[in-house]
XYZ file of C-alpha atoms in Angstrom:
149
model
C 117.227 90.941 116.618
C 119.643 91.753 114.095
C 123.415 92.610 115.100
C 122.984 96.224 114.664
C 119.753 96.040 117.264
C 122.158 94.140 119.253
C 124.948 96.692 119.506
C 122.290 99.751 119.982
C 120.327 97.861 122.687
C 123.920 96.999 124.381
C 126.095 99.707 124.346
C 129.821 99.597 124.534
C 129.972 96.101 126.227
C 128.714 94.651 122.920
C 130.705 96.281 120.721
C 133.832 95.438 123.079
C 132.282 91.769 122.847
C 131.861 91.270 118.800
C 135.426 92.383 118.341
C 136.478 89.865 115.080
C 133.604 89.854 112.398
C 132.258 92.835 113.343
C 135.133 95.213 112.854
C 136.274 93.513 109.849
C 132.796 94.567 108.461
C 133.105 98.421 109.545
C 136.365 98.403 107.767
C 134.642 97.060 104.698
C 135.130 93.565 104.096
C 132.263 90.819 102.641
C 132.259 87.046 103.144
C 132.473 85.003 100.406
C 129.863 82.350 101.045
C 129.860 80.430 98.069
C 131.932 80.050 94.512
C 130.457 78.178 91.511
C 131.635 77.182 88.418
C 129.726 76.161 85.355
C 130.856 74.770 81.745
C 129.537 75.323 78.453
C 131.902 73.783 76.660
C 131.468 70.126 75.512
C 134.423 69.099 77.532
C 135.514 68.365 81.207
C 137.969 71.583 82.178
C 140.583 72.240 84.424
C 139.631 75.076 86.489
C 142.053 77.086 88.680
C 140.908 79.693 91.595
C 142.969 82.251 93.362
C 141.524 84.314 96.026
C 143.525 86.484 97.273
C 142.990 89.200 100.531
C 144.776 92.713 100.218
C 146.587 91.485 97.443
C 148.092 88.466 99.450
C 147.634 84.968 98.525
C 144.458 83.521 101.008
C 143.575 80.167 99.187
C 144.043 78.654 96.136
C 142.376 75.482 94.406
C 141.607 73.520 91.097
C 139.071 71.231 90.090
C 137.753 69.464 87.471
C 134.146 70.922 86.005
C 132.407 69.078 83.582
C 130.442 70.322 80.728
C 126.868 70.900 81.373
C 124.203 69.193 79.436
C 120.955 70.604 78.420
C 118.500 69.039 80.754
C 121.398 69.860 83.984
C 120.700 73.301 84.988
C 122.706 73.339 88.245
C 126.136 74.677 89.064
C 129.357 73.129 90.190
C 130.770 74.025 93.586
C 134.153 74.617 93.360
C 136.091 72.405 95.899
C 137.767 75.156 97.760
C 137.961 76.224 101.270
C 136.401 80.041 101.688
C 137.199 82.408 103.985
C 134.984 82.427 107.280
C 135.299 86.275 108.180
C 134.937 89.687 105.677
C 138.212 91.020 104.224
C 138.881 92.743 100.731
C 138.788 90.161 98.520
C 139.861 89.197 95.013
C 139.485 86.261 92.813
C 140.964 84.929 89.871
C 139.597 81.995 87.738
C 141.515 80.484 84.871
C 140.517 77.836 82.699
C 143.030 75.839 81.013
C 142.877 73.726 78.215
C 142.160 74.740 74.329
C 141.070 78.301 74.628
C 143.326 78.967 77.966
C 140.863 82.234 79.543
C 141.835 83.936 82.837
C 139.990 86.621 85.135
C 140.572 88.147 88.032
C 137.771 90.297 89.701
C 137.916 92.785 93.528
C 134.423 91.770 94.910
C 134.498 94.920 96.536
C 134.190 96.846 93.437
C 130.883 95.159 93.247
C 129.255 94.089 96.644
C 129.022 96.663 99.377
C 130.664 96.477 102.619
C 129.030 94.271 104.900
C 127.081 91.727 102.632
C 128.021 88.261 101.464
C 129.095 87.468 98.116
C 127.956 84.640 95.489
C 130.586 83.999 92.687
C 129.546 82.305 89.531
C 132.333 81.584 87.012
C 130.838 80.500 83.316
C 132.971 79.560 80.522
C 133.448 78.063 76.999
C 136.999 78.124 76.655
C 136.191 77.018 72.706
C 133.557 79.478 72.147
C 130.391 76.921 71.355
C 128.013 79.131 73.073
C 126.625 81.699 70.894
C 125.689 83.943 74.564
C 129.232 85.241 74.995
C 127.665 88.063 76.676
C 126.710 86.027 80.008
C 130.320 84.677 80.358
C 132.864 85.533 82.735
C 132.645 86.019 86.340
C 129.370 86.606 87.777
C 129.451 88.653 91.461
C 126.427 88.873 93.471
C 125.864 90.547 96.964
C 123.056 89.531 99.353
C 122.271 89.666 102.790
C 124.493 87.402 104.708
C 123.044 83.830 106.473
C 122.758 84.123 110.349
C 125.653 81.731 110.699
C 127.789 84.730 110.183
C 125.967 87.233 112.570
């Protein structure tokens, strides 16, 4: 049973009981359950992330991402702690170094209310990869994992 079944089965009692996440989700907020990085350079980067909730500073990190070679086709997590309950969130990635790039993104403006968000972040700060077109930060909504129901 889903946490909508829940509620409906339960009445008032349940909604009274599910105060935190739930709320936060009716107001519109997603979770943002995981944040990747990947490099195309040829070179380790610096990479900085900002994540910020209704324009207020929530966490902030930087890590070291090193360039991906052609037979490694997985993603670097990016050693940050994420936030454990929906709010309207924002992220900013730069990448510093030769080529300095920065972007900042409202997941909202791209995953509805409700739903979990995947960030991927890929850049080639010197421009060696001729698919310019799939850089930049990547948003994805999905279906959240139980853990968060």
């Amino acid at each position: 049973m889903n946490r909508r079944e829940f509620l409906i089965a339960s009445g008032t009692a349940g909604i009274v009981s599910l105060p935190g996440c739930l709320s936060l989700f009716n107001e519109g907020g997603v979770i943002i359950d995981q944040l990747e990085a990947v490099n195309y350079g040829s070179e380790q980067r610096t990479v900085s992330v900002v994540i910020e909730e209704n324009g207020e500073l929530y966490t902030e990190a930087t890590d070291q991402v090193p360039p991906r070679t052609e037979t490694d086709s997985t993603y670097e997590d990016v050693d940050i702690t994420l936030p454990e309950q929906p709010g309207d969130f924002s992220v900013e990635v730069i990448v510093d170094g030769e080529g300095r790039w920065v972007e900042n993104r409202r997941i909202l403006d791209e995953v509805d209310a409700g739903r979990c968000a995947w960030i991927t972040c890929e850049f080639d700060p010197l421009g060696e990869v001729e698919r310019i077109d799939e850089l930049g930060i990547h948003i994805r909504g999905f279906d959240c994992p139980e853990r968060f129901e």
